[in-house]
PDB file of C-alpha atoms in Angstrom:
ATOM      1  CA  MET E  28       0.073   0.047  -0.071  1.00  0.00           C
ATOM      2  CA  HIS E  29       1.203   3.482  -0.952  1.00  0.00           C
ATOM      3  CA  TYR E  30      -0.025   6.752   0.406  1.00  0.00           C
ATOM      4  CA  THR E  31       1.156  10.330  -0.412  1.00  0.00           C
ATOM      5  CA  PHE E  32       0.674  13.572   1.619  1.00  0.00           C
ATOM      6  CA  ASP E  33       1.714  17.096   0.959  1.00  0.00           C
ATOM      7  CA  ILE E  34       3.582  19.229   3.471  1.00  0.00           C
ATOM      8  CA  GLU E  35       2.556  22.945   3.608  1.00  0.00           C
ATOM      9  CA  LYS E  36       4.933  25.463   5.182  1.00  0.00           C
ATOM     10  CA  GLY E  37       3.509  26.727   8.491  1.00  0.00           C
ATOM     11  CA  ASN E  38       0.186  24.962   8.201  1.00  0.00           C
ATOM     12  CA  PHE E  39      -0.213  23.701  11.813  1.00  0.00           C
ATOM     13  CA  THR E  40      -3.894  23.016  11.184  1.00  0.00           C
ATOM     14  CA  ASN E  41      -3.010  20.082   8.821  1.00  0.00           C
ATOM     15  CA  ALA E  42       0.163  18.900  10.517  1.00  0.00           C
ATOM     16  CA  GLY E  43      -0.815  15.420  11.747  1.00  0.00           C
ATOM     17  CA  ASN E  44      -3.151  14.573   8.973  1.00  0.00           C
ATOM     18  CA  ALA E  45      -0.676  11.995   7.555  1.00  0.00           C
ATOM     19  CA  SER E  46      -0.102  10.623  10.953  1.00  0.00           C
ATOM     20  CA  GLY E  47      -3.807  10.409  11.623  1.00  0.00           C
ATOM     21  CA  SER E  48      -4.420   8.637   8.452  1.00  0.00           C
ATOM     22  CA  VAL E  49      -1.718   6.100   9.017  1.00  0.00           C
ATOM     23  CA  LYS E  50      -2.883   5.443  12.378  1.00  0.00           C
ATOM     24  CA  LYS E  51      -6.470   4.562  11.025  1.00  0.00           C
ATOM     25  CA  THR E  52      -4.998   2.292   8.271  1.00  0.00           C
ATOM     26  CA  LEU E  53      -2.737   0.450  10.795  1.00  0.00           C
ATOM     27  CA  LYS E  54      -5.644  -0.183  13.139  1.00  0.00           C
ATOM     28  CA  GLN E  55      -7.621  -1.695  10.269  1.00  0.00           C
ATOM     29  CA  LEU E  56      -4.743  -3.836   9.424  1.00  0.00           C
ATOM     30  CA  ASN E  57      -4.764  -5.100  13.085  1.00  0.00           C
ATOM     31  CA  VAL E  58      -1.195  -4.003  13.838  1.00  0.00           C
ATOM     32  CA  ASP E  59      -0.542  -4.161  17.502  1.00  0.00           C
ATOM     33  CA  PRO E  60      -1.139  -0.916  19.410  1.00  0.00           C
ATOM     34  CA  SER E  61       2.452  -0.454  20.553  1.00  0.00           C
ATOM     35  CA  SER E  62       3.757  -0.508  17.156  1.00  0.00           C
ATOM     36  CA  ILE E  63       1.098   1.908  15.915  1.00  0.00           C
ATOM     37  CA  LYS E  64       1.952   4.346  18.656  1.00  0.00           C
ATOM     38  CA  ARG E  65       5.692   4.220  17.827  1.00  0.00           C
ATOM     39  CA  ILE E  66       4.881   4.717  14.165  1.00  0.00           C
ATOM     40  CA  VAL E  67       2.585   7.529  14.430  1.00  0.00           C
ATOM     41  CA  VAL E  68       4.545   9.336  17.160  1.00  0.00           C
ATOM     42  CA  ALA E  69       7.624   9.161  14.959  1.00  0.00           C
ATOM     43  CA  LEU E  70       5.768  10.339  11.848  1.00  0.00           C
ATOM     44  CA  TYR E  71       3.976  13.133  13.780  1.00  0.00           C
ATOM     45  CA  GLU E  72       7.286  14.462  14.957  1.00  0.00           C
ATOM     46  CA  ALA E  73       8.549  14.468  11.337  1.00  0.00           C
ATOM     47  CA  GLU E  74       5.529  16.338  10.165  1.00  0.00           C
ATOM     48  CA  ILE E  75       5.600  18.957  12.835  1.00  0.00           C
ATOM     49  CA  ASN E  76       9.402  19.457  12.044  1.00  0.00           C
ATOM     50  CA  ALA E  77       8.606  19.734   8.389  1.00  0.00           C
ATOM     51  CA  VAL E  78       5.830  22.122   8.661  1.00  0.00           C
ATOM     52  CA  ALA E  79       7.896  24.178  11.249  1.00  0.00           C
ATOM     53  CA  HIS E  80      11.194  24.460   9.364  1.00  0.00           C
ATOM     54  CA  ALA E  81      10.646  23.742   5.598  1.00  0.00           C
ATOM     55  CA  TYR E  82       9.089  25.635   2.740  1.00  0.00           C
ATOM     56  CA  GLY E  83       7.040  22.559   1.561  1.00  0.00           C
ATOM     57  CA  GLY E  84       7.445  18.927   0.861  1.00  0.00           C
ATOM     58  CA  LYS E  85       5.997  15.466   0.489  1.00  0.00           C
ATOM     59  CA  ILE E  86       5.411  12.446   2.672  1.00  0.00           C
ATOM     60  CA  ASP E  87       5.437   8.994   1.046  1.00  0.00           C
ATOM     61  CA  ILE E  88       4.157   5.947   3.150  1.00  0.00           C
ATOM     62  CA  ASP E  89       4.673   2.269   1.970  1.00  0.00           C
ATOM     63  CA  ILE E  90       3.210  -0.550   4.064  1.00  0.00           C
ATOM     64  CA  ASP E  91       3.954  -4.079   3.128  1.00  0.00           C
ATOM     65  CA  GLY E  92       3.528  -7.253   4.920  1.00  0.00           C
ATOM     66  CA  ASP E  93       6.197  -6.864   7.505  1.00  0.00           C
ATOM     67  CA  LYS E  94       7.338  -3.191   7.601  1.00  0.00           C
ATOM     68  CA  ILE E  95       6.266   0.433   7.075  1.00  0.00           C
ATOM     69  CA  VAL E  96       8.637   2.832   5.391  1.00  0.00           C
ATOM     70  CA  MET E  97       7.859   6.567   5.861  1.00  0.00           C
ATOM     71  CA  VAL E  98       9.793   9.075   3.660  1.00  0.00           C
ATOM     72  CA  VAL E  99       9.442  12.814   4.708  1.00  0.00           C
ATOM     73  CA  ALA E 100      11.068  14.805   2.035  1.00  0.00           C
ATOM     74  CA  ASP E 101      11.181  18.633   2.295  1.00  0.00           C
ATOM     75  CA  GLN E 102      12.479  21.633   0.475  1.00  0.00           C
ATOM     76  CA  GLY E 103      14.001  23.799   3.124  1.00  0.00           C
ATOM     77  CA  PRO E 104      17.022  25.225   4.757  1.00  0.00           C
ATOM     78  CA  GLY E 105      18.661  21.778   5.648  1.00  0.00           C
ATOM     79  CA  ILE E 106      20.170  20.697   8.809  1.00  0.00           C
ATOM     80  CA  PRO E 107      23.496  22.343   9.359  1.00  0.00           C
ATOM     81  CA  ASN E 108      24.796  19.843  11.991  1.00  0.00           C
ATOM     82  CA  ILE E 109      22.852  16.534  12.214  1.00  0.00           C
ATOM     83  CA  GLU E 110      24.739  15.439  15.468  1.00  0.00           C
ATOM     84  CA  LEU E 111      23.764  18.674  17.161  1.00  0.00           C
ATOM     85  CA  ALA E 112      20.167  18.259  15.900  1.00  0.00           C
ATOM     86  CA  MET E 113      20.082  14.709  17.385  1.00  0.00           C
ATOM     87  CA  THR E 114      20.949  15.982  20.821  1.00  0.00           C
ATOM     88  CA  GLU E 115      17.979  16.172  23.212  1.00  0.00           C
ATOM     89  CA  GLY E 116      17.163  19.872  24.067  1.00  0.00           C
ATOM     90  CA  TYR E 117      18.816  21.408  21.008  1.00  0.00           C
ATOM     91  CA  SER E 118      16.178  23.479  19.012  1.00  0.00           C
ATOM     92  CA  THR E 119      16.110  26.141  16.384  1.00  0.00           C
ATOM     93  CA  ALA E 120      12.276  26.473  16.650  1.00  0.00           C
ATOM     94  CA  SER E 121      10.449  29.785  16.299  1.00  0.00           C
ATOM     95  CA  GLN E 122       8.304  31.187  18.888  1.00  0.00           C
ATOM     96  CA  LYS E 123       5.140  30.106  16.992  1.00  0.00           C
ATOM     97  CA  VAL E 124       6.313  26.510  17.177  1.00  0.00           C
ATOM     98  CA  ARG E 125       6.873  26.764  20.801  1.00  0.00           C
ATOM     99  CA  GLU E 126       3.353  28.304  21.402  1.00  0.00           C
ATOM    100  CA  MET E 127       2.006  25.116  19.695  1.00  0.00           C
ATOM    101  CA  GLY E 128       3.582  23.013  22.464  1.00  0.00           C
ATOM    102  CA  PHE E 129       6.759  21.891  20.448  1.00  0.00           C
ATOM    103  CA  GLY E 130      10.333  23.140  19.916  1.00  0.00           C
ATOM    104  CA  ALA E 131      11.872  21.383  22.949  1.00  0.00           C
ATOM    105  CA  GLY E 132      14.520  19.900  20.821  1.00  0.00           C
ATOM    106  CA  MET E 133      12.931  16.295  21.236  1.00  0.00           C
ATOM    107  CA  GLY E 134      11.809  15.707  17.737  1.00  0.00           C
ATOM    108  CA  LEU E 135      14.651  13.847  15.919  1.00  0.00           C
ATOM    109  CA  PRO E 136      15.633  11.887  19.144  1.00  0.00           C
ATOM    110  CA  ASN E 137      12.061  10.863  19.474  1.00  0.00           C
ATOM    111  CA  MET E 138      11.983   9.754  15.841  1.00  0.00           C
ATOM    112  CA  LYS E 139      15.065   7.618  16.433  1.00  0.00           C
ATOM    113  CA  LYS E 140      13.665   6.177  19.730  1.00  0.00           C
ATOM    114  CA  ASN E 141      10.466   5.025  17.948  1.00  0.00           C
ATOM    115  CA  THR E 142      11.836   3.590  14.645  1.00  0.00           C
ATOM    116  CA  ASP E 143      13.915   0.586  13.796  1.00  0.00           C
ATOM    117  CA  LYS E 144      15.947   2.585  11.198  1.00  0.00           C
ATOM    118  CA  LEU E 145      16.306   6.193  10.764  1.00  0.00           C
ATOM    119  CA  ASP E 146      18.187   7.783   7.865  1.00  0.00           C
ATOM    120  CA  ILE E 147      18.601  11.580   7.355  1.00  0.00           C
ATOM    121  CA  GLN E 148      20.051  13.075   4.190  1.00  0.00           C
ATOM    122  CA  THR E 149      20.210  16.864   4.191  1.00  0.00           C
ATOM    123  CA  GLU E 150      21.617  19.496   2.037  1.00  0.00           C
ATOM    124  CA  LEU E 151      21.935  23.231   3.221  1.00  0.00           C
ATOM    125  CA  GLY E 152      19.691  25.552   1.288  1.00  0.00           C
ATOM    126  CA  VAL E 153      17.944  22.512  -0.648  1.00  0.00           C
ATOM    127  CA  GLY E 154      16.162  20.303   1.947  1.00  0.00           C
ATOM    128  CA  THR E 155      16.081  17.390   4.148  1.00  0.00           C
ATOM    129  CA  THR E 156      14.856  13.770   3.455  1.00  0.00           C
ATOM    130  CA  ILE E 157      14.060  11.612   6.504  1.00  0.00           C
ATOM    131  CA  THR E 158      13.395   7.871   5.961  1.00  0.00           C
ATOM    132  CA  MET E 159      12.014   5.913   8.873  1.00  0.00           C
ATOM    133  CA  THR E 160      11.300   2.244   9.001  1.00  0.00           C
ATOM    134  CA  VAL E 161       9.450   0.234  11.536  1.00  0.00           C
ATOM    135  CA  PHE E 162       9.075  -3.600  11.373  1.00  0.00           C
ATOM    136  CA  LEU E 163       5.487  -4.573  12.143  1.00  0.00           C
ATOM    137  CA  LYS E 164       4.340  -7.269  14.599  1.00  0.00           C
ATOM    138  CA  ASN E 165       0.831  -8.286  13.593  1.00  0.00           C
TER     139      ASN E 165
ATOM    140  CA  MET F  28     -12.515   6.365  37.158  1.00  0.00           C
ATOM    141  CA  LYS F  29     -14.855   7.338  34.132  1.00  0.00           C
ATOM    142  CA  ALA F  30     -14.558  10.809  32.410  1.00  0.00           C
ATOM    143  CA  LYS F  31     -17.871  11.883  34.006  1.00  0.00           C
ATOM    144  CA  GLU F  32     -16.650  11.361  37.559  1.00  0.00           C
ATOM    145  CA  ILE F  33     -13.431  13.262  36.716  1.00  0.00           C
ATOM    146  CA  ALA F  34     -15.509  16.218  35.393  1.00  0.00           C
ATOM    147  CA  GLU F  35     -17.586  16.307  38.572  1.00  0.00           C
ATOM    148  CA  LEU F  36     -14.447  16.322  40.832  1.00  0.00           C
ATOM    149  CA  LEU F  37     -12.868  19.135  38.652  1.00  0.00           C
ATOM    150  CA  ASN F  38     -16.227  21.104  38.614  1.00  0.00           C
ATOM    151  CA  GLY F  39     -15.893  20.893  34.919  1.00  0.00           C
ATOM    152  CA  LYS F  40     -17.700  20.242  31.831  1.00  0.00           C
ATOM    153  CA  ILE F  41     -17.359  17.519  29.198  1.00  0.00           C
ATOM    154  CA  VAL F  42     -17.229  18.607  25.595  1.00  0.00           C
ATOM    155  CA  GLY F  43     -16.766  16.321  22.520  1.00  0.00           C
ATOM    156  CA  CYS F  44     -17.507  12.563  23.211  1.00  0.00           C
ATOM    157  CA  GLN F  45     -20.109  12.599  25.881  1.00  0.00           C
ATOM    158  CA  ASP F  46     -20.523   8.787  26.440  1.00  0.00           C
ATOM    159  CA  SER F  47     -16.896   7.820  27.161  1.00  0.00           C
ATOM    160  CA  GLN F  48     -17.002   4.476  29.434  1.00  0.00           C
ATOM    161  CA  GLU F  49     -13.200   4.243  29.363  1.00  0.00           C
ATOM    162  CA  GLU F  50     -11.754   3.509  32.691  1.00  0.00           C
ATOM    163  CA  LEU F  51      -8.955   6.059  33.443  1.00  0.00           C
ATOM    164  CA  THR F  52      -6.269   4.997  35.622  1.00  0.00           C
ATOM    165  CA  ASN F  53      -3.208   7.254  35.045  1.00  0.00           C
ATOM    166  CA  ALA F  54      -2.334  10.790  34.040  1.00  0.00           C
ATOM    167  CA  PHE F  55       0.380  13.070  32.897  1.00  0.00           C
ATOM    168  CA  SER F  56       0.345  16.931  33.251  1.00  0.00           C
ATOM    169  CA  SER F  57       2.181  19.165  30.725  1.00  0.00           C
ATOM    170  CA  ASP F  58       1.851  22.027  28.515  1.00  0.00           C
ATOM    171  CA  LEU F  59       4.605  20.762  26.436  1.00  0.00           C
ATOM    172  CA  MET F  60       3.380  18.425  23.741  1.00  0.00           C
ATOM    173  CA  SER F  61       6.973  17.195  22.913  1.00  0.00           C
ATOM    174  CA  ASP F  62       7.124  15.667  26.456  1.00  0.00           C
ATOM    175  CA  VAL F  63       3.710  14.206  25.981  1.00  0.00           C
ATOM    176  CA  LEU F  64       4.963  12.512  22.834  1.00  0.00           C
ATOM    177  CA  ARG F  65       7.879  10.815  24.711  1.00  0.00           C
ATOM    178  CA  LEU F  66       5.686   9.069  27.228  1.00  0.00           C
ATOM    179  CA  GLY F  67       6.417   5.351  27.272  1.00  0.00           C
ATOM    180  CA  GLY F  68       3.528   2.936  28.179  1.00  0.00           C
ATOM    181  CA  GLU F  69      -0.066   3.658  28.163  1.00  0.00           C
ATOM    182  CA  CYS F  70      -1.421   7.040  29.514  1.00  0.00           C
ATOM    183  CA  SER F  71      -5.233   7.657  29.772  1.00  0.00           C
ATOM    184  CA  LEU F  72      -5.401  11.183  30.890  1.00  0.00           C
ATOM    185  CA  LEU F  73      -3.610  14.414  29.749  1.00  0.00           C
ATOM    186  CA  ILE F  74      -4.054  17.522  31.963  1.00  0.00           C
ATOM    187  CA  THR F  75      -2.856  20.605  30.181  1.00  0.00           C
ATOM    188  CA  GLY F  76      -3.290  24.318  29.793  1.00  0.00           C
ATOM    189  CA  LEU F  77      -2.288  24.232  26.121  1.00  0.00           C
ATOM    190  CA  CYS F  78      -5.358  24.799  24.005  1.00  0.00           C
ATOM    191  CA  ASN F  79      -4.945  24.273  20.166  1.00  0.00           C
ATOM    192  CA  ILE F  80      -5.592  21.674  17.527  1.00  0.00           C
ATOM    193  CA  GLN F  81      -2.226  20.066  18.202  1.00  0.00           C
ATOM    194  CA  THR F  82      -3.188  19.406  21.726  1.00  0.00           C
ATOM    195  CA  ILE F  83      -5.852  16.999  20.297  1.00  0.00           C
ATOM    196  CA  ARG F  84      -3.408  15.675  17.656  1.00  0.00           C
ATOM    197  CA  THR F  85      -0.828  14.830  20.233  1.00  0.00           C
ATOM    198  CA  ALA F  86      -3.445  13.015  22.390  1.00  0.00           C
ATOM    199  CA  GLU F  87      -4.367  11.096  19.252  1.00  0.00           C
ATOM    200  CA  MET F  88      -0.935  10.022  18.448  1.00  0.00           C
ATOM    201  CA  ALA F  89      -0.057   9.263  21.993  1.00  0.00           C
ATOM    202  CA  MET F  90      -3.258   7.036  22.413  1.00  0.00           C
ATOM    203  CA  ILE F  91      -4.564   9.291  25.186  1.00  0.00           C
ATOM    204  CA  ASN F  92      -8.429   9.177  25.265  1.00  0.00           C
ATOM    205  CA  THR F  93      -9.192  11.934  27.715  1.00  0.00           C
ATOM    206  CA  ILE F  94      -7.985  15.709  27.965  1.00  0.00           C
ATOM    207  CA  VAL F  95      -8.586  18.036  30.845  1.00  0.00           C
ATOM    208  CA  LEU F  96      -8.165  21.611  29.579  1.00  0.00           C
ATOM    209  CA  ALA F  97      -7.143  23.597  32.736  1.00  0.00           C
ATOM    210  CA  ARG F  98      -7.052  27.213  33.808  1.00  0.00           C
ATOM    211  CA  GLY F  99     -10.328  27.961  32.053  1.00  0.00           C
ATOM    212  CA  LYS F 100      -9.267  27.214  28.659  1.00  0.00           C
ATOM    213  CA  THR F 101     -12.020  26.249  26.121  1.00  0.00           C
ATOM    214  CA  ALA F 102     -11.884  24.128  23.028  1.00  0.00           C
ATOM    215  CA  ASP F 103     -12.859  25.728  19.748  1.00  0.00           C
ATOM    216  CA  GLU F 104     -15.078  23.970  17.105  1.00  0.00           C
ATOM    217  CA  GLU F 105     -12.231  22.409  15.216  1.00  0.00           C
ATOM    218  CA  MET F 106     -10.676  20.893  18.297  1.00  0.00           C
ATOM    219  CA  ILE F 107     -14.041  19.403  19.283  1.00  0.00           C
ATOM    220  CA  GLU F 108     -14.708  17.888  15.785  1.00  0.00           C
ATOM    221  CA  HIS F 109     -11.404  16.313  15.735  1.00  0.00           C
ATOM    222  CA  ALA F 110     -11.684  14.981  19.121  1.00  0.00           C
ATOM    223  CA  ILE F 111     -15.032  13.389  18.284  1.00  0.00           C
ATOM    224  CA  ASP F 112     -13.611  11.902  15.181  1.00  0.00           C
ATOM    225  CA  ASN F 113     -11.052  10.276  17.374  1.00  0.00           C
ATOM    226  CA  ASP F 114     -13.146   9.233  20.326  1.00  0.00           C
ATOM    227  CA  ILE F 115     -11.203  11.823  22.535  1.00  0.00           C
ATOM    228  CA  THR F 116     -13.204  13.249  25.568  1.00  0.00           C
ATOM    229  CA  ILE F 117     -12.318  16.735  26.514  1.00  0.00           C
ATOM    230  CA  ILE F 118     -13.100  18.157  30.005  1.00  0.00           C
ATOM    231  CA  GLU F 119     -12.898  21.922  30.558  1.00  0.00           C
ATOM    232  CA  THR F 120     -12.163  23.124  34.020  1.00  0.00           C
ATOM    233  CA  GLU F 121     -11.454  26.565  35.717  1.00  0.00           C
ATOM    234  CA  PHE F 122      -9.019  24.829  37.952  1.00  0.00           C
ATOM    235  CA  SER F 123      -5.264  25.209  37.435  1.00  0.00           C
ATOM    236  CA  ILE F 124      -3.173  22.168  36.421  1.00  0.00           C
ATOM    237  CA  PHE F 125      -1.758  21.871  39.864  1.00  0.00           C
ATOM    238  CA  LYS F 126      -5.055  21.929  41.467  1.00  0.00           C
ATOM    239  CA  ALA F 127      -6.792  19.542  38.963  1.00  0.00           C
ATOM    240  CA  SER F 128      -3.747  17.120  39.245  1.00  0.00           C
ATOM    241  CA  GLY F 129      -3.667  17.279  43.117  1.00  0.00           C
ATOM    242  CA  ILE F 130      -7.584  16.372  43.288  1.00  0.00           C
ATOM    243  CA  LEU F 131      -7.190  13.540  40.792  1.00  0.00           C
ATOM    244  CA  TYR F 132      -4.147  12.134  42.496  1.00  0.00           C
ATOM    245  CA  ASN F 133      -6.077  12.189  45.891  1.00  0.00           C
ATOM    246  CA  HIS F 134      -8.782  10.286  44.281  1.00  0.00           C
ATOM    247  CA  GLY F 135      -6.607   7.575  42.901  1.00  0.00           C
ATOM    248  CA  ILE F 136      -5.432   8.548  39.514  1.00  0.00           C
ATOM    249  CA  LYS F 137      -1.768   7.312  39.272  1.00  0.00           C
ATOM    250  CA  PRO F 138       1.136   9.427  37.828  1.00  0.00           C
ATOM    251  CA  MET F 139       2.748   8.205  34.654  1.00  0.00           C
ATOM    252  CA  TYR F 140       6.263   8.263  36.476  1.00  0.00           C
TER     253      TYR F 140
END
C-alpha cells in the first residue's frame, strides 16, 4: 500500500493529517497498538518538524507485509549539524512552534527512539529527507 | 474512574465525546506536547493548559483518550470535531493544572512516573 501527503509550510492545522491517516490504516490492518503508537509518534514528530522548518514537501508511506517505510522529504534550509540536531534539548524552533507546544529539541531523538531505522539526508539550502522504517508485529 | 466522575471532581464540563465509558487510571500533566510524545507506556489522561488543535493531535498520536483543559481554557469547534472523530473526550475546568492534578491524585489517579 502506498500513500502520499503534501507538507505545507507553516500549516499547523493540517500537521498530523498523515499520521492520523496512517494510524487509522494500521488499526484496520490489526497492527499491534504499541507498534502503531511508535509509528504515528515518529511520523507526527517528522510532520511537525517539516511544517515548522521547511518551505514545503511530501510524505510517502509504504506498508507491506512486515514493515512500514515513511519518507518525509522537504524543500527547506537543511540541517547544518545533524549530530547537534540529534541532541535532546537542542532546538532552532520559532516562537510560533513553541506556542503550539513543540520546539523543545526532542523531535529527531524521538523519531530515532520510535523507529527501527532512521536515515537523514540533508543539504543546506536544498532540503532534508528523513526515511523511517518500523518492522510490524501483527 | 470514568470521564464523567473526573469532570464532577474538577467542577468541569465535558465537551466532545459525551458517553466515554473508558476506565481512566493514570495521568500526565504538561503544557509541552514534545514531552507528551515521549511518554512510554499507556497513559489515559492528559492535563494541560495548552489549548489548540495540536493538543488534540498529540493525544491522538500518544493514544490518550481524555484531555483535561485547565485554567479555564475552552476548546474551539475544530478541536471538538477532531476530538469526536478520534473518540477523545475533552473536560474543561477552571482549576489550575496543579489543583486538577492534586485532586485527581488524591482520588486514585496514578502518575505516569
